[in-house]
Amino acid sequence: MKLTENTLSSPIEAAQIMDYLPHRYPFLLLDRVIAMQREPEKKLQAIKNVTVNEPFFTGHFPGNPVMPGVLVIEALAQACGMLAFLDAQLAGDEGELYYLVKIDNARFSRVVMPGDQILLEVTQKRIVHRMGQYVCQATVEGRKVASCELLCSAKSK
């Protein structure tokens, strides 16, 4: 992975993502960070590959596996955390752990099933008093599956 002054020049794989986020299997929901920019606004794109062997599919729903919407939102929140950490690293800071505080305007447009690849896109609206507000969208094959606004609060590591 290479970070330049304003962007990510190569993907960040799952093993490296674990250097930034505290999540681990089965709750690490990012497989790869594919793009990040700081100007003109702070944005990040990440991928979640949805596989049939995900533990939640055994009960949601037997015979008709559907990824729970709350896990799509969690994947978006993890993408926000990656954006915050990478931005801090580029600014020369250590970075902080962000906790999900609030979900606004959550909308689910389509179901996510095994075999789908979710593109997670998050944009930072503002950071005030260690609280970050993000606009988030998840798509599969160019079709929106979920969107929301997230508020996250920083806590030192």
Coordinates of C-alpha atoms in Angstrom, one line a residue:
M1 CA 0.0 0.0 0.0
K2 CA 1.3 3.4 -0.9
L3 CA -0.2 6.7 0.4
T4 CA 0.6 9.9 -1.4
E5 CA -0.2 13.4 -0.2
N6 CA -3.8 13.2 -1.3
T7 CA -4.6 9.6 -2.5
L8 CA -4.1 5.9 -2.2
S9 CA -1.9 4.6 -5.0
S10 CA -2.4 0.9 -4.5
P11 CA -5.1 -1.3 -2.9
I12 CA -5.0 -2.2 0.8
E13 CA -5.7 -5.9 1.3
A14 CA -7.5 -7.5 4.3
A15 CA -4.2 -8.3 6.2
Q16 CA -3.3 -4.7 6.1
I17 CA -6.8 -3.5 7.0
M18 CA -6.4 -5.4 10.3
D19 CA -3.4 -3.0 11.0
Y20 CA -6.0 -0.1 11.1
L21 CA -9.2 -1.7 12.4
P22 CA -9.7 -3.8 15.5
H23 CA -12.3 -6.1 13.8
R24 CA -11.4 -9.7 13.1
Y25 CA -13.1 -12.7 11.4
P26 CA -16.1 -13.1 11.3
F27 CA -16.7 -9.5 11.9
L28 CA -14.2 -7.8 9.6
L29 CA -16.4 -6.9 6.7
L30 CA -13.8 -5.2 4.4
D31 CA -11.8 -7.3 2.0
R32 CA -10.0 -4.5 0.2
V33 CA -9.7 -0.7 0.1
I34 CA -9.5 0.2 -3.6
A35 CA -9.4 4.0 -3.5
M36 CA -9.0 7.0 -1.2
Q37 CA -8.8 10.7 -1.8
R38 CA -8.4 13.7 0.4
E39 CA -9.2 16.5 -2.1
P40 CA -11.5 18.1 -3.0
E41 CA -13.3 16.0 -0.4
K42 CA -12.3 13.0 1.7
K43 CA -13.6 9.8 0.2
L44 CA -12.9 6.1 0.4
Q45 CA -14.0 3.0 -1.7
A46 CA -13.8 -0.5 -0.3
I47 CA -14.9 -4.0 -1.4
K48 CA -16.8 -6.6 0.6
N49 CA -17.0 -10.0 -1.2
V50 CA -20.1 -11.8 0.0
T51 CA -19.6 -15.6 0.1
V52 CA -22.0 -18.4 0.9
N53 CA -19.9 -19.6 3.8
E54 CA -20.5 -16.4 5.8
P55 CA -21.7 -17.5 9.3
F56 CA -24.9 -15.4 9.2
F57 CA -26.3 -17.2 6.2
T58 CA -27.1 -20.3 8.1
G59 CA -29.9 -18.5 9.9
H60 CA -30.7 -15.6 7.6
F61 CA -32.5 -17.2 5.8
P62 CA -32.2 -21.0 5.4
G63 CA -32.8 -21.9 1.7
N64 CA -32.8 -18.2 0.8
P65 CA -29.6 -16.6 2.0
V66 CA -29.7 -12.8 2.4
M67 CA -27.0 -10.6 4.0
P68 CA -28.6 -8.7 6.9
G69 CA -28.9 -5.0 6.2
V70 CA -27.4 -4.1 9.5
L71 CA -24.2 -5.9 8.4
V72 CA -24.2 -3.8 5.2
I73 CA -24.3 -0.7 7.4
E74 CA -21.6 -2.1 9.6
A75 CA -19.4 -2.6 6.5
L76 CA -20.0 1.0 5.6
A77 CA -19.0 2.0 9.2
Q78 CA -15.8 0.1 8.9
A79 CA -15.1 1.9 5.6
C80 CA -15.6 5.2 7.5
G81 CA -13.1 4.0 10.1
M82 CA -10.5 3.2 7.4
L83 CA -11.0 6.6 5.9
A84 CA -10.4 8.3 9.3
F85 CA -7.3 6.2 10.0
L86 CA -5.8 6.7 6.5
D87 CA -6.5 10.5 6.6
A88 CA -4.9 10.7 10.1
Q89 CA -1.8 8.8 8.8
L90 CA -1.5 11.1 5.8
A91 CA -1.7 14.1 8.2
G92 CA 1.1 12.6 10.3
D93 CA -1.1 11.6 13.3
E94 CA -1.4 8.2 14.9
G95 CA -5.2 7.9 14.3
E96 CA -8.0 7.0 16.7
L97 CA -10.5 4.3 17.0
Y98 CA -14.0 5.4 15.9
Y99 CA -17.2 4.1 17.4
L100 CA -20.5 4.2 15.6
V101 CA -22.8 6.6 17.4
K102 CA -25.8 7.2 15.1
I103 CA -27.3 6.0 11.8
D104 CA -29.6 8.4 9.9
N105 CA -31.7 7.9 6.8
A106 CA -30.8 4.3 6.3
R107 CA -32.4 2.9 3.2
F108 CA -32.2 -0.6 1.7
S109 CA -33.0 -0.8 -2.0
R110 CA -32.1 -4.4 -2.9
V111 CA -31.0 -7.6 -1.1
V112 CA -27.4 -8.7 -1.0
M113 CA -26.8 -12.4 -1.6
P114 CA -23.9 -14.9 -1.8
G115 CA -21.7 -14.2 -4.8
D116 CA -22.3 -10.4 -4.7
Q117 CA -19.4 -8.0 -4.4
I118 CA -20.4 -4.8 -2.5
L119 CA -18.7 -1.6 -3.4
L120 CA -18.7 0.6 -0.3
E121 CA -18.4 4.3 -0.8
V122 CA -18.0 6.8 2.1
T123 CA -17.6 10.5 2.0
Q124 CA -16.7 12.6 5.0
K125 CA -19.0 15.5 5.5
R126 CA -17.4 17.1 8.5
I127 CA -15.4 16.4 11.7
V128 CA -16.3 18.5 14.8
H129 CA -15.1 17.8 18.3
R130 CA -13.8 14.3 17.4
M131 CA -17.2 13.4 15.8
G132 CA -17.2 12.5 12.2
Q133 CA -20.2 12.6 9.9
Y134 CA -20.2 10.5 6.7
V135 CA -22.5 10.0 3.7
C136 CA -22.4 6.3 2.7
Q137 CA -23.6 4.2 -0.2
A138 CA -23.3 0.5 -1.0
T139 CA -23.8 -0.8 -4.5
V140 CA -23.7 -4.2 -6.2
E141 CA -23.0 -4.2 -10.0
G142 CA -23.7 -0.5 -10.1
R143 CA -27.1 -0.8 -8.4
K144 CA -27.6 0.8 -5.0
V145 CA -28.4 -1.7 -2.3
A146 CA -28.1 0.6 0.8
S147 CA -27.4 4.2 1.8
C148 CA -27.2 6.1 5.1
E149 CA -25.5 8.8 7.0
L150 CA -23.3 7.8 9.9
L151 CA -22.0 9.6 12.9
C152 CA -18.9 8.3 14.5
S153 CA -17.1 9.3 17.7
A154 CA -13.3 9.1 18.1
K155 CA -11.7 7.4 21.1
S156 CA -7.9 7.3 21.5
K157 CA -6.4 3.8 21.1

